[in-house]
Structure formats: C-alpha cells, structure tokens
mmCIF file of C-alpha atoms in Angstrom:
data_model
loop_
_atom_site.group_PDB
_atom_site.id
_atom_site.type_symbol
_atom_site.label_atom_id
_atom_site.label_comp_id
_atom_site.label_asym_id
_atom_site.label_seq_id
_atom_site.Cartn_x
_atom_site.Cartn_y
_atom_site.Cartn_z
ATOM 1 C CA MET A 1 -29.745 -30.285 5.671
ATOM 2 C CA ARG A 2 -27.431 -28.954 8.383
ATOM 3 C CA VAL A 3 -23.761 -28.701 7.497
ATOM 4 C CA ASP A 4 -22.566 -26.737 10.516
ATOM 5 C CA GLY A 5 -21.868 -29.617 12.897
ATOM 6 C CA ASN A 6 -25.344 -29.348 14.477
ATOM 7 C CA GLN A 7 -23.899 -27.919 17.709
ATOM 8 C CA GLY A 8 -21.450 -30.824 18.060
ATOM 9 C CA SER A 9 -21.615 -32.617 21.395
ATOM 10 C CA VAL A 10 -23.386 -29.802 23.252
ATOM 11 C CA PRO A 11 -26.156 -31.267 25.435
ATOM 12 C CA GLY A 12 -29.407 -30.718 23.571
ATOM 13 C CA VAL A 13 -31.913 -31.154 26.377
ATOM 14 C CA GLU A 14 -33.391 -28.683 28.802
ATOM 15 C CA PRO A 15 -33.163 -28.321 31.741
ATOM 16 C CA ASN A 16 -29.441 -29.025 31.908
ATOM 17 C CA ASN A 17 -26.444 -28.016 34.016
ATOM 18 C CA PHE A 18 -24.872 -25.895 31.311
ATOM 19 C CA GLY A 19 -27.391 -23.069 30.979
ATOM 20 C CA ARG A 20 -28.030 -23.854 27.308
ATOM 21 C CA TRP A 21 -31.326 -24.237 25.517
ATOM 22 C CA ALA A 22 -33.400 -22.438 28.122
ATOM 23 C CA GLU A 23 -37.085 -22.342 27.348
ATOM 24 C CA GLN A 24 -38.155 -19.332 25.319
ATOM 25 C CA PRO A 25 -41.894 -18.863 25.899
ATOM 26 C CA GLY A 26 -42.072 -16.263 23.133
ATOM 27 C CA TYR A 27 -41.506 -19.036 20.583
ATOM 28 C CA ALA A 28 -44.077 -21.456 21.991
ATOM 29 C CA ASP A 29 -47.069 -22.434 19.928
ATOM 30 C CA PRO A 30 -50.185 -20.578 21.048
ATOM 31 C CA ALA A 31 -52.666 -22.391 23.277
ATOM 32 C CA LEU A 32 -55.532 -24.026 21.393
ATOM 33 C CA ALA A 33 -59.165 -23.350 22.225
ATOM 34 C CA ILE A 34 -60.679 -26.841 22.092
ATOM 35 C CA GLY A 35 -63.655 -26.734 24.415
ATOM 36 C CA SER A 36 -61.346 -25.484 27.126
ATOM 37 C CA THR A 37 -57.812 -24.293 26.485
ATOM 38 C CA ALA A 38 -55.192 -26.885 25.513
ATOM 39 C CA ASP A 39 -51.630 -25.841 26.273
ATOM 40 C CA ARG A 40 -48.303 -27.252 27.426
ATOM 41 C CA PHE A 41 -48.157 -28.645 30.959
ATOM 42 C CA ASP A 42 -45.254 -27.447 33.063
ATOM 43 C CA PHE A 43 -44.484 -30.447 35.251
ATOM 44 C CA ARG A 44 -42.329 -28.270 37.509
ATOM 45 C CA GLU A 45 -45.332 -26.263 38.709
ATOM 46 C CA ASP A 46 -46.950 -29.049 40.701
ATOM 47 C CA ASP A 47 -45.941 -30.139 44.153
ATOM 48 C CA ASP A 48 -45.936 -33.885 43.535
ATOM 49 C CA ASP A 49 -43.613 -36.348 45.183
ATOM 50 C CA TYR A 50 -41.441 -37.880 42.476
ATOM 51 C CA PHE A 51 -39.651 -40.390 44.713
ATOM 52 C CA THR A 52 -42.288 -42.414 46.592
ATOM 53 C CA GLN A 53 -43.400 -44.493 43.596
ATOM 54 C CA PRO A 54 -39.875 -45.494 42.452
ATOM 55 C CA GLY A 55 -39.000 -46.298 46.069
ATOM 56 C CA ASP A 56 -42.070 -48.503 46.416
ATOM 57 C CA LEU A 57 -41.159 -50.336 43.206
ATOM 58 C CA PHE A 58 -37.561 -50.807 44.374
ATOM 59 C CA ARG A 59 -38.760 -52.337 47.641
ATOM 60 C CA LEU A 60 -40.907 -54.851 45.712
ATOM 61 C CA MET A 61 -37.840 -56.209 43.898
ATOM 62 C CA THR A 62 -35.965 -59.285 45.039
ATOM 63 C CA ALA A 63 -32.311 -58.889 46.032
ATOM 64 C CA GLU A 64 -31.284 -60.322 42.653
ATOM 65 C CA GLU A 65 -33.508 -57.866 40.767
ATOM 66 C CA GLN A 66 -32.138 -54.984 42.813
ATOM 67 C CA GLN A 67 -28.564 -56.027 42.017
ATOM 68 C CA ALA A 68 -29.407 -56.246 38.314
ATOM 69 C CA LEU A 69 -30.847 -52.715 38.548
ATOM 70 C CA PHE A 70 -27.673 -51.437 40.229
ATOM 71 C CA ASP A 71 -25.396 -53.092 37.669
ATOM 72 C CA ASN A 72 -27.451 -52.003 34.656
ATOM 73 C CA THR A 73 -27.564 -48.432 35.954
ATOM 74 C CA ALA A 74 -23.805 -48.340 36.502
ATOM 75 C CA ARG A 75 -23.094 -49.702 33.017
ATOM 76 C CA ALA A 76 -25.504 -47.250 31.400
ATOM 77 C CA ILE A 77 -24.256 -44.167 33.246
ATOM 78 C CA LYS A 78 -20.554 -44.920 32.805
ATOM 79 C CA GLY A 79 -18.938 -42.110 30.854
ATOM 80 C CA ALA A 80 -21.299 -39.435 32.145
ATOM 81 C CA ARG A 81 -19.918 -36.437 34.008
ATOM 82 C CA LYS A 82 -19.251 -37.072 37.703
ATOM 83 C CA ALA A 83 -21.783 -34.396 38.693
ATOM 84 C CA THR A 84 -24.453 -36.203 36.674
ATOM 85 C CA VAL A 85 -23.650 -39.556 38.295
ATOM 86 C CA LEU A 86 -23.739 -38.015 41.774
ATOM 87 C CA ARG A 87 -27.067 -36.297 41.058
ATOM 88 C CA HIS A 88 -28.525 -39.617 39.882
ATOM 89 C CA ILE A 89 -27.312 -41.347 43.049
ATOM 90 C CA GLU A 90 -28.863 -38.543 45.111
ATOM 91 C CA ASN A 91 -32.205 -39.049 43.346
ATOM 92 C CA CYS A 92 -32.032 -42.818 43.912
ATOM 93 C CA THR A 93 -31.314 -42.179 47.593
ATOM 94 C CA LYS A 94 -34.421 -39.992 47.843
ATOM 95 C CA ALA A 95 -36.449 -42.961 46.597
ATOM 96 C CA ASP A 96 -34.797 -45.368 49.052
ATOM 97 C CA PRO A 97 -31.441 -45.104 50.870
ATOM 98 C CA ALA A 98 -30.579 -48.717 49.948
ATOM 99 C CA TYR A 99 -31.277 -47.898 46.294
ATOM 100 C CA GLY A 100 -28.849 -44.982 46.345
ATOM 101 C CA GLU A 101 -26.183 -46.977 48.167
ATOM 102 C CA GLY A 102 -26.509 -49.900 45.749
ATOM 103 C CA VAL A 103 -26.163 -47.623 42.734
ATOM 104 C CA ARG A 104 -23.143 -45.894 44.319
ATOM 105 C CA LYS A 105 -21.356 -49.192 44.989
ATOM 106 C CA ALA A 106 -22.105 -50.467 41.480
ATOM 107 C CA CYS A 107 -20.860 -47.211 39.940
ATOM 108 C CA GLU A 108 -17.635 -47.512 41.906
ATOM 109 C CA ALA A 109 -17.233 -51.167 40.874
ATOM 110 C CA PHE A 110 -17.888 -50.438 37.182
ATOM 111 C CA GLY A 111 -15.666 -47.344 37.136
ATOM 112 C CA ALA A 112 -18.537 -44.942 36.580
ATOM 113 C CA LEU A 113 -17.569 -42.869 39.610
#
C-alpha cells in the first residue's frame, strides 16, 4: 500500500504538457511470438486523419444535439487548465469549424474559459 501521497495531483497520463511520465521503452514487456510477433501499437506512427470521422458525426447531429454536446463539453472541461481547454477547442475546430466555435462559446458561457 502506498503511503507517500501517490504523486499527489501530478497528471498521471502520457503524453502530457508537463514532461512527466515519458515512455521508457527499456521497461516495456517484450514482444510475444504468437504466430507472428505481438507487440504494442504506437498510434502516433500512422498517418491517419483523426478529425474527419468526428466532424462527420457532428454534422449528422441536429442543432439541439449539437448544443447539448457544446454544453456537456463545457461543463465537463470546466476547471481544466486554460491551455487544455484551448487545445480541445482547436481539436474540435479541426473536426468542424462550427464545432470548435460552439464549444468555445459554451466554455465562455459556463466559465470554463
């Protein structure tokens, strides 16, 4: 059982904006030989488009559904660092400019920005 505060409120995910918890390949489990080799997939290596599919889904929503998405996002992200909120808005904008603008306005209205 940990009794040292378990790193307190330090973000425990990677990648993050704080330079903590960088991957350490030397500690990774070895690849398994199961027919062919089974190993971890590094999603950052591919060249996929991560914004077309969410944009397509956003454009299928009714105006009411879009507004619910904006409001729910703003409520959920409230309290996050401003840089995190702005990065999320930027990602939403890449999916669809109206998506990013809606999230920005909702964040301003809910005090998340």
